[in-house]
PDB file of C-alpha atoms in Angstrom:
ATOM      1  CA  MET A   1      13.982  69.472 149.965  1.00  0.00           C
ATOM      2  CA  SER A   2      10.284  68.753 149.701  1.00  0.00           C
ATOM      3  CA  GLY A   3       8.734  65.253 150.134  1.00  0.00           C
ATOM      4  CA  ARG A   4       5.516  65.655 148.632  1.00  0.00           C
ATOM      5  CA  THR A   5       3.984  64.046 145.614  1.00  0.00           C
ATOM      6  CA  GLY A   6       0.367  65.357 144.994  1.00  0.00           C
ATOM      7  CA  GLY A   7      -1.096  62.089 145.624  1.00  0.00           C
ATOM      8  CA  GLY A   8       1.680  60.401 143.829  1.00  0.00           C
ATOM      9  CA  LEU A   9       1.743  62.627 140.926  1.00  0.00           C
ATOM     10  CA  PHE A  10       5.249  63.053 140.985  1.00  0.00           C
ATOM     11  CA  THR A  11       6.178  59.286 141.753  1.00  0.00           C
ATOM     12  CA  ARG A  12       4.785  58.008 138.304  1.00  0.00           C
ATOM     13  CA  ASP A  13       7.327  56.027 135.826  1.00  0.00           C
ATOM     14  CA  ALA A  14       6.535  58.618 132.884  1.00  0.00           C
ATOM     15  CA  THR A  15       6.323  62.288 132.946  1.00  0.00           C
ATOM     16  CA  PRO A  16       3.103  63.418 134.450  1.00  0.00           C
ATOM     17  CA  VAL A  17       0.846  65.236 131.962  1.00  0.00           C
ATOM     18  CA  GLY A  18      -2.103  67.223 132.460  1.00  0.00           C
ATOM     19  CA  THR A  19      -4.718  69.715 131.178  1.00  0.00           C
ATOM     20  CA  TRP A  20      -6.626  72.780 131.913  1.00  0.00           C
ATOM     21  CA  LEU A  21     -10.520  72.848 132.937  1.00  0.00           C
ATOM     22  CA  LYS A  22     -12.151  75.895 131.905  1.00  0.00           C
ATOM     23  CA  ILE A  23     -15.517  74.292 131.435  1.00  0.00           C
ATOM     24  CA  ALA A  24     -18.292  74.579 134.353  1.00  0.00           C
ATOM     25  CA  SER A  25     -19.378  70.824 133.620  1.00  0.00           C
ATOM     26  CA  THR A  26     -18.038  67.649 135.073  1.00  0.00           C
ATOM     27  CA  GLU A  27     -17.827  66.013 132.171  1.00  0.00           C
ATOM     28  CA  PRO A  28     -14.618  67.489 130.557  1.00  0.00           C
ATOM     29  CA  ALA A  29     -13.104  66.299 133.536  1.00  0.00           C
ATOM     30  CA  GLU A  30     -14.417  62.367 133.168  1.00  0.00           C
ATOM     31  CA  ILE A  31     -13.405  62.861 129.220  1.00  0.00           C
ATOM     32  CA  MET A  32      -9.652  63.856 130.567  1.00  0.00           C
ATOM     33  CA  ALA A  33      -9.264  60.702 133.161  1.00  0.00           C
ATOM     34  CA  PHE A  34     -10.722  58.493 129.754  1.00  0.00           C
ATOM     35  CA  ALA A  35      -8.088  60.071 127.573  1.00  0.00           C
ATOM     36  CA  GLY A  36      -5.546  59.187 130.073  1.00  0.00           C
ATOM     37  CA  PHE A  37      -4.201  62.282 131.543  1.00  0.00           C
ATOM     38  CA  ASP A  38      -2.589  62.303 134.708  1.00  0.00           C
ATOM     39  CA  PHE A  39      -3.735  65.426 136.448  1.00  0.00           C
ATOM     40  CA  VAL A  40      -5.896  68.271 135.565  1.00  0.00           C
ATOM     41  CA  VAL A  41      -5.643  71.876 136.712  1.00  0.00           C
ATOM     42  CA  VAL A  42      -8.950  73.533 137.522  1.00  0.00           C
ATOM     43  CA  ASP A  43      -8.627  77.143 136.096  1.00  0.00           C
ATOM     44  CA  LEU A  44     -10.466  79.881 138.411  1.00  0.00           C
ATOM     45  CA  GLU A  45      -7.832  82.786 137.148  1.00  0.00           C
ATOM     46  CA  HIS A  46      -8.729  82.238 133.335  1.00  0.00           C
ATOM     47  CA  ALA A  47     -11.946  80.608 133.039  1.00  0.00           C
ATOM     48  CA  PRO A  48     -15.825  81.714 134.728  1.00  0.00           C
ATOM     49  CA  LEU A  49     -15.842  79.310 137.176  1.00  0.00           C
ATOM     50  CA  ASP A  50     -17.030  79.286 140.613  1.00  0.00           C
ATOM     51  CA  LEU A  51     -16.037  77.570 144.176  1.00  0.00           C
ATOM     52  CA  VAL A  52     -18.882  75.214 143.953  1.00  0.00           C
ATOM     53  CA  THR A  53     -18.002  74.162 140.525  1.00  0.00           C
ATOM     54  CA  ALA A  54     -14.174  73.917 141.290  1.00  0.00           C
ATOM     55  CA  TYR A  55     -15.332  71.589 144.045  1.00  0.00           C
ATOM     56  CA  ARG A  56     -17.432  69.176 141.973  1.00  0.00           C
ATOM     57  CA  LEU A  57     -14.546  69.096 139.304  1.00  0.00           C
ATOM     58  CA  ILE A  58     -12.016  68.124 141.906  1.00  0.00           C
ATOM     59  CA  ASN A  59     -14.340  65.317 143.203  1.00  0.00           C
ATOM     60  CA  THR A  60     -14.883  64.129 139.724  1.00  0.00           C
ATOM     61  CA  ALA A  61     -11.252  64.193 138.871  1.00  0.00           C
ATOM     62  CA  ALA A  62     -10.114  62.232 141.957  1.00  0.00           C
ATOM     63  CA  ALA A  63     -12.691  59.860 142.022  1.00  0.00           C
ATOM     64  CA  LEU A  64     -11.603  58.909 138.570  1.00  0.00           C
ATOM     65  CA  GLY A  65      -7.696  58.727 139.369  1.00  0.00           C
ATOM     66  CA  LEU A  66      -6.584  62.279 137.995  1.00  0.00           C
ATOM     67  CA  THR A  67      -4.620  64.207 140.693  1.00  0.00           C
ATOM     68  CA  PRO A  68      -7.051  67.506 140.994  1.00  0.00           C
ATOM     69  CA  ILE A  69      -4.848  70.707 141.141  1.00  0.00           C
ATOM     70  CA  VAL A  70      -6.576  74.063 141.034  1.00  0.00           C
ATOM     71  CA  ARG A  71      -5.161  77.417 139.617  1.00  0.00           C
ATOM     72  CA  VAL A  72      -6.413  80.035 142.338  1.00  0.00           C
ATOM     73  CA  PRO A  73      -7.516  83.568 141.293  1.00  0.00           C
ATOM     74  CA  ASP A  74      -5.326  85.189 143.680  1.00  0.00           C
ATOM     75  CA  LYS A  75      -2.598  84.595 146.837  1.00  0.00           C
ATOM     76  CA  THR A  76      -5.109  84.901 149.695  1.00  0.00           C
ATOM     77  CA  PRO A  77      -4.818  82.303 152.565  1.00  0.00           C
ATOM     78  CA  SER A  78      -9.124  82.230 152.621  1.00  0.00           C
ATOM     79  CA  THR A  79      -9.466  81.254 148.803  1.00  0.00           C
ATOM     80  CA  ILE A  80      -6.599  78.564 149.509  1.00  0.00           C
ATOM     81  CA  GLN A  81      -8.435  77.053 152.745  1.00  0.00           C
ATOM     82  CA  LYS A  82     -11.510  76.717 150.346  1.00  0.00           C
ATOM     83  CA  ILE A  83      -9.929  74.996 147.738  1.00  0.00           C
ATOM     84  CA  LEU A  84      -7.923  72.696 150.208  1.00  0.00           C
ATOM     85  CA  ASP A  85     -10.983  71.713 152.241  1.00  0.00           C
ATOM     86  CA  ALA A  86     -12.757  70.659 148.831  1.00  0.00           C
ATOM     87  CA  GLY A  87     -10.214  67.971 148.217  1.00  0.00           C
ATOM     88  CA  ALA A  88      -7.493  69.565 145.810  1.00  0.00           C
ATOM     89  CA  MET A  89      -3.656  67.926 146.197  1.00  0.00           C
ATOM     90  CA  GLY A  90      -2.178  70.856 144.377  1.00  0.00           C
ATOM     91  CA  ILE A  91      -2.710  75.019 144.110  1.00  0.00           C
ATOM     92  CA  LEU A  92      -0.792  76.802 141.450  1.00  0.00           C
ATOM     93  CA  VAL A  93      -0.879  80.419 142.065  1.00  0.00           C
ATOM     94  CA  PRO A  94      -0.204  82.863 139.453  1.00  0.00           C
ATOM     95  CA  HIS A  95       2.063  85.995 139.922  1.00  0.00           C
ATOM     96  CA  VAL A  96       4.220  85.016 142.697  1.00  0.00           C
ATOM     97  CA  ASP A  97       7.046  87.155 141.953  1.00  0.00           C
ATOM     98  CA  THR A  98       9.217  87.428 145.369  1.00  0.00           C
ATOM     99  CA  VAL A  99      10.607  84.945 147.832  1.00  0.00           C
ATOM    100  CA  GLU A 100       8.034  86.812 150.521  1.00  0.00           C
ATOM    101  CA  GLU A 101       4.831  86.172 148.211  1.00  0.00           C
ATOM    102  CA  ALA A 102       5.933  82.472 148.055  1.00  0.00           C
ATOM    103  CA  ALA A 103       6.706  82.255 151.830  1.00  0.00           C
ATOM    104  CA  ALA A 104       2.874  83.573 152.397  1.00  0.00           C
ATOM    105  CA  VAL A 105       1.595  81.106 149.527  1.00  0.00           C
ATOM    106  CA  GLY A 106       3.453  78.212 151.368  1.00  0.00           C
ATOM    107  CA  ARG A 107       2.283  78.801 154.766  1.00  0.00           C
ATOM    108  CA  ALA A 108      -1.217  79.205 153.451  1.00  0.00           C
ATOM    109  CA  CYS A 109      -1.155  75.888 152.077  1.00  0.00           C
ATOM    110  CA  ARG A 110       0.127  74.299 155.346  1.00  0.00           C
ATOM    111  CA  PHE A 111      -1.269  73.813 158.991  1.00  0.00           C
ATOM    112  CA  PRO A 112       0.684  75.264 162.081  1.00  0.00           C
ATOM    113  CA  PRO A 113       3.640  75.264 163.358  1.00  0.00           C
ATOM    114  CA  HIS A 114       4.681  74.667 159.468  1.00  0.00           C
ATOM    115  CA  GLY A 115       1.837  77.764 158.218  1.00  0.00           C
ATOM    116  CA  VAL A 116      -1.365  79.525 158.776  1.00  0.00           C
ATOM    117  CA  ARG A 117      -3.974  77.132 157.140  1.00  0.00           C
ATOM    118  CA  GLY A 118      -7.100  76.301 159.544  1.00  0.00           C
ATOM    119  CA  ALA A 119      -8.060  73.072 160.340  1.00  0.00           C
ATOM    120  CA  GLY A 120     -11.509  72.155 158.473  1.00  0.00           C
ATOM    121  CA  GLY A 121     -11.516  68.470 158.886  1.00  0.00           C
ATOM    122  CA  THR A 122     -15.488  68.389 158.376  1.00  0.00           C
ATOM    123  CA  SER A 123     -14.690  69.041 155.011  1.00  0.00           C
ATOM    124  CA  ARG A 124     -13.834  66.503 152.022  1.00  0.00           C
ATOM    125  CA  ALA A 125     -10.147  66.844 152.819  1.00  0.00           C
ATOM    126  CA  GLY A 126     -11.081  65.325 155.947  1.00  0.00           C
ATOM    127  CA  ALA A 127     -13.794  62.965 155.045  1.00  0.00           C
ATOM    128  CA  TRP A 128     -16.510  64.802 156.412  1.00  0.00           C
ATOM    129  CA  GLY A 129     -15.249  64.279 159.902  1.00  0.00           C
ATOM    130  CA  LEU A 130     -14.564  60.802 159.516  1.00  0.00           C
ATOM    131  CA  ARG A 131     -10.877  61.279 158.811  1.00  0.00           C
ATOM    132  CA  PRO A 132      -8.574  60.927 161.823  1.00  0.00           C
ATOM    133  CA  ASN A 133      -7.699  64.319 162.755  1.00  0.00           C
ATOM    134  CA  ALA A 134      -3.849  63.774 163.133  1.00  0.00           C
ATOM    135  CA  GLU A 135      -3.964  61.900 159.728  1.00  0.00           C
ATOM    136  CA  TYR A 136      -6.212  64.764 158.319  1.00  0.00           C
ATOM    137  CA  LEU A 137      -3.442  67.148 159.483  1.00  0.00           C
ATOM    138  CA  ALA A 138      -0.959  65.381 158.204  1.00  0.00           C
ATOM    139  CA  THR A 139      -1.772  64.914 154.806  1.00  0.00           C
ATOM    140  CA  GLY A 140      -2.573  68.380 154.400  1.00  0.00           C
ATOM    141  CA  ASN A 141       0.984  68.962 155.723  1.00  0.00           C
ATOM    142  CA  ASP A 142       2.898  66.374 153.873  1.00  0.00           C
ATOM    143  CA  ASP A 143       1.277  65.168 150.643  1.00  0.00           C
ATOM    144  CA  VAL A 144      -1.012  68.863 149.139  1.00  0.00           C
ATOM    145  CA  LEU A 145       1.495  70.429 146.802  1.00  0.00           C
ATOM    146  CA  CYS A 146       2.372  74.304 146.631  1.00  0.00           C
ATOM    147  CA  ILE A 147       3.456  75.354 143.089  1.00  0.00           C
ATOM    148  CA  PRO A 148       4.331  79.062 142.684  1.00  0.00           C
ATOM    149  CA  GLN A 149       4.051  80.400 138.966  1.00  0.00           C
ATOM    150  CA  LEU A 150       6.864  82.462 137.755  1.00  0.00           C
ATOM    151  CA  GLU A 151       5.503  84.919 134.843  1.00  0.00           C
ATOM    152  CA  SER A 152       8.205  87.842 135.480  1.00  0.00           C
ATOM    153  CA  VAL A 153      11.843  88.037 135.047  1.00  0.00           C
ATOM    154  CA  GLU A 154      12.190  89.125 138.879  1.00  0.00           C
ATOM    155  CA  ALA A 155      10.159  85.927 139.763  1.00  0.00           C
ATOM    156  CA  ILE A 156      12.611  83.683 137.774  1.00  0.00           C
ATOM    157  CA  LYS A 157      15.648  85.575 139.804  1.00  0.00           C
ATOM    158  CA  ALA A 158      13.902  84.500 142.453  1.00  0.00           C
ATOM    159  CA  ALA A 159      13.476  80.950 141.718  1.00  0.00           C
ATOM    160  CA  PRO A 160      16.359  79.668 143.853  1.00  0.00           C
ATOM    161  CA  GLU A 161      15.194  81.270 147.161  1.00  0.00           C
ATOM    162  CA  MET A 162      11.467  80.138 146.460  1.00  0.00           C
ATOM    163  CA  LEU A 163      12.394  76.475 145.941  1.00  0.00           C
ATOM    164  CA  ALA A 164      14.479  76.866 149.144  1.00  0.00           C
ATOM    165  CA  LEU A 165      11.600  76.858 151.053  1.00  0.00           C
ATOM    166  CA  ASP A 166      10.264  73.553 152.792  1.00  0.00           C
ATOM    167  CA  THR A 167       6.722  74.850 151.979  1.00  0.00           C
ATOM    168  CA  VAL A 168       7.219  74.931 148.121  1.00  0.00           C
ATOM    169  CA  ASP A 169       7.497  71.764 146.211  1.00  0.00           C
ATOM    170  CA  ALA A 170       7.792  72.667 142.603  1.00  0.00           C
ATOM    171  CA  VAL A 171       7.350  76.009 140.330  1.00  0.00           C
ATOM    172  CA  PHE A 172       5.463  76.532 137.096  1.00  0.00           C
ATOM    173  CA  VAL A 173       7.155  78.768 134.395  1.00  0.00           C
ATOM    174  CA  GLY A 174       4.120  81.143 132.596  1.00  0.00           C
ATOM    175  CA  ALA A 175       6.283  81.272 129.553  1.00  0.00           C
ATOM    176  CA  ALA A 176       3.524  83.451 127.878  1.00  0.00           C
ATOM    177  CA  ASP A 177       3.144  85.993 130.240  1.00  0.00           C
ATOM    178  CA  LEU A 178       6.879  85.925 131.230  1.00  0.00           C
ATOM    179  CA  SER A 179       7.391  86.610 127.651  1.00  0.00           C
ATOM    180  CA  MET A 180       4.727  89.677 127.477  1.00  0.00           C
ATOM    181  CA  SER A 181       6.576  91.127 130.674  1.00  0.00           C
ATOM    182  CA  MET A 182       9.634  91.557 128.341  1.00  0.00           C
ATOM    183  CA  GLY A 183       8.212  92.304 124.894  1.00  0.00           C
ATOM    184  CA  SER A 184       9.288  89.138 123.738  1.00  0.00           C
ATOM    185  CA  SER A 185       7.914  85.884 122.295  1.00  0.00           C
ATOM    186  CA  PRO A 186       7.567  82.355 124.092  1.00  0.00           C
ATOM    187  CA  ALA A 187       9.677  80.814 121.725  1.00  0.00           C
ATOM    188  CA  SER A 188      12.965  83.672 121.851  1.00  0.00           C
ATOM    189  CA  PRO A 189      16.154  82.722 123.293  1.00  0.00           C
ATOM    190  CA  ASP A 190      16.034  85.160 126.490  1.00  0.00           C
ATOM    191  CA  VAL A 191      12.847  83.599 127.257  1.00  0.00           C
ATOM    192  CA  LEU A 192      14.139  80.248 126.677  1.00  0.00           C
ATOM    193  CA  ASP A 193      17.283  80.895 128.891  1.00  0.00           C
ATOM    194  CA  LEU A 194      14.744  82.029 131.876  1.00  0.00           C
ATOM    195  CA  VAL A 195      12.940  79.032 131.209  1.00  0.00           C
ATOM    196  CA  ALA A 196      16.003  76.830 131.367  1.00  0.00           C
ATOM    197  CA  SER A 197      17.701  79.054 134.534  1.00  0.00           C
ATOM    198  CA  ALA A 198      13.706  78.050 136.543  1.00  0.00           C
ATOM    199  CA  ILE A 199      14.254  74.465 135.866  1.00  0.00           C
ATOM    200  CA  ALA A 200      18.017  74.300 136.645  1.00  0.00           C
ATOM    201  CA  ALA A 201      17.017  76.063 139.928  1.00  0.00           C
ATOM    202  CA  ALA A 202      14.498  73.536 140.411  1.00  0.00           C
ATOM    203  CA  HIS A 203      16.585  70.703 140.183  1.00  0.00           C
ATOM    204  CA  ASP A 204      19.315  72.219 142.284  1.00  0.00           C
ATOM    205  CA  ALA A 205      16.722  72.178 145.114  1.00  0.00           C
ATOM    206  CA  GLY A 206      15.641  68.648 144.148  1.00  0.00           C
ATOM    207  CA  LYS A 207      12.069  70.177 143.287  1.00  0.00           C
ATOM    208  CA  LYS A 208      10.287  70.184 140.380  1.00  0.00           C
ATOM    209  CA  CYS A 209       9.381  72.569 136.992  1.00  0.00           C
ATOM    210  CA  GLY A 210       6.190  72.698 135.084  1.00  0.00           C
ATOM    211  CA  LEU A 211       5.590  74.045 131.619  1.00  0.00           C
ATOM    212  CA  ALA A 212       2.327  74.245 129.436  1.00  0.00           C
ATOM    213  CA  PHE A 213       2.316  73.953 125.393  1.00  0.00           C
ATOM    214  CA  GLY A 214      -0.754  74.527 124.219  1.00  0.00           C
ATOM    215  CA  GLY A 215      -1.643  71.767 121.647  1.00  0.00           C
ATOM    216  CA  VAL A 216       1.919  71.230 120.482  1.00  0.00           C
ATOM    217  CA  PRO A 217       2.737  67.755 121.909  1.00  0.00           C
ATOM    218  CA  GLU A 218       6.201  67.856 120.180  1.00  0.00           C
ATOM    219  CA  LYS A 219       7.353  70.728 121.697  1.00  0.00           C
ATOM    220  CA  ALA A 220       6.376  69.359 125.420  1.00  0.00           C
ATOM    221  CA  ALA A 221       8.567  66.167 124.387  1.00  0.00           C
ATOM    222  CA  GLN A 222      11.247  68.233 123.761  1.00  0.00           C
ATOM    223  CA  ALA A 223      11.076  70.318 127.277  1.00  0.00           C
ATOM    224  CA  VAL A 224      11.106  67.105 128.750  1.00  0.00           C
ATOM    225  CA  ARG A 225      14.240  65.917 127.340  1.00  0.00           C
ATOM    226  CA  ASP A 226      15.595  69.571 128.435  1.00  0.00           C
ATOM    227  CA  GLY A 227      14.611  68.686 131.908  1.00  0.00           C
ATOM    228  CA  CYS A 228      10.777  69.892 132.547  1.00  0.00           C
ATOM    229  CA  ASP A 229       9.964  67.644 135.157  1.00  0.00           C
ATOM    230  CA  PHE A 230       5.670  68.056 134.353  1.00  0.00           C
ATOM    231  CA  VAL A 231       3.553  69.630 131.352  1.00  0.00           C
ATOM    232  CA  LEU A 232       0.364  71.017 130.306  1.00  0.00           C
ATOM    233  CA  LEU A 233      -1.232  70.320 127.063  1.00  0.00           C
ATOM    234  CA  SER A 234      -4.001  72.041 125.730  1.00  0.00           C
ATOM    235  CA  ASN A 235      -7.622  72.929 127.920  1.00  0.00           C
ATOM    236  CA  ASP A 236     -10.978  71.186 127.372  1.00  0.00           C
ATOM    237  CA  THR A 237     -12.346  74.583 125.594  1.00  0.00           C
ATOM    238  CA  THR A 238      -9.667  74.596 122.860  1.00  0.00           C
ATOM    239  CA  MET A 239      -9.714  70.998 122.413  1.00  0.00           C
ATOM    240  CA  LEU A 240     -13.643  71.286 121.953  1.00  0.00           C
ATOM    241  CA  ALA A 241     -13.326  74.295 119.422  1.00  0.00           C
ATOM    242  CA  GLU A 242     -10.244  72.845 117.396  1.00  0.00           C
ATOM    243  CA  ALA A 243     -12.225  69.619 117.152  1.00  0.00           C
ATOM    244  CA  ALA A 244     -15.465  71.279 115.841  1.00  0.00           C
ATOM    245  CA  ARG A 245     -13.582  73.725 113.238  1.00  0.00           C
ATOM    246  CA  ASN A 246     -11.294  70.941 111.817  1.00  0.00           C
ATOM    247  CA  LEU A 247     -14.832  68.920 111.409  1.00  0.00           C
ATOM    248  CA  VAL A 248     -16.883  71.530 109.672  1.00  0.00           C
ATOM    249  CA  THR A 249     -13.665  72.533 107.878  1.00  0.00           C
ATOM    250  CA  ALA A 250     -12.883  69.061 106.354  1.00  0.00           C
ATOM    251  CA  PHE A 251     -17.045  68.799 105.502  1.00  0.00           C
ATOM    252  CA  ARG A 252     -16.568  71.995 103.777  1.00  0.00           C
ATOM    253  CA  ASP A 253     -13.637  71.121 101.734  1.00  0.00           C
ATOM    254  CA  ALA A 254     -15.090  67.651 100.859  1.00  0.00           C
ATOM    255  CA  THR A 255     -18.208  69.456  99.656  1.00  0.00           C
ATOM    256  CA  ALA A 256     -16.478  72.142  97.717  1.00  0.00           C
TER     257      ALA A 256
END
């Protein structure tokens, strides 16, 4: 069983709630902290964010008490290493379908002898060389979260083996891509059964399972009652878009 908590994210009294960051500016990270989110996921997979922007978003989030997690665009160890050197407290990896892929991702997140991550103690993660090396290495191995994202039937079936890996701390079910791969929808019974099986596998391993719900907090709350351990609600771009549209619509209705 992994005891990693991602800077205390998984030791909170309430279910951790986060959101995606897709805007290439630090202000949304500040807003999410003031709004009361527990963590943010900087989205390098589905947003036009580069490494420098991710670096700044990680720093802003951490400084304001948010746990900074980054969804990397691929599984390469070099990408994961740069994000961890930037100070991310967790890595969310899309499209992890097999236990072999999960093991490789887990190794990329850990220093030897547990993995293959290279030492970069002069980075932000090492306080620019001011953090004792033993502390820097221990933090990297003992606190950073490795979270494979399950987005296929194959991935769900492999979840128990993935979660048995000591280098894997949790899983995240991408229900949208999972349902598309099945020619179904996220709310269909067959997809919900697979999500439930992933949650059960995580709990059997003493670990966590997370889900995303767009802007529907009621569905997220029900998922938590059904066993989900952490949730993502909406994202910065959609929150802005919906607020803008609602404002204009309300004005047009009031002046009709």
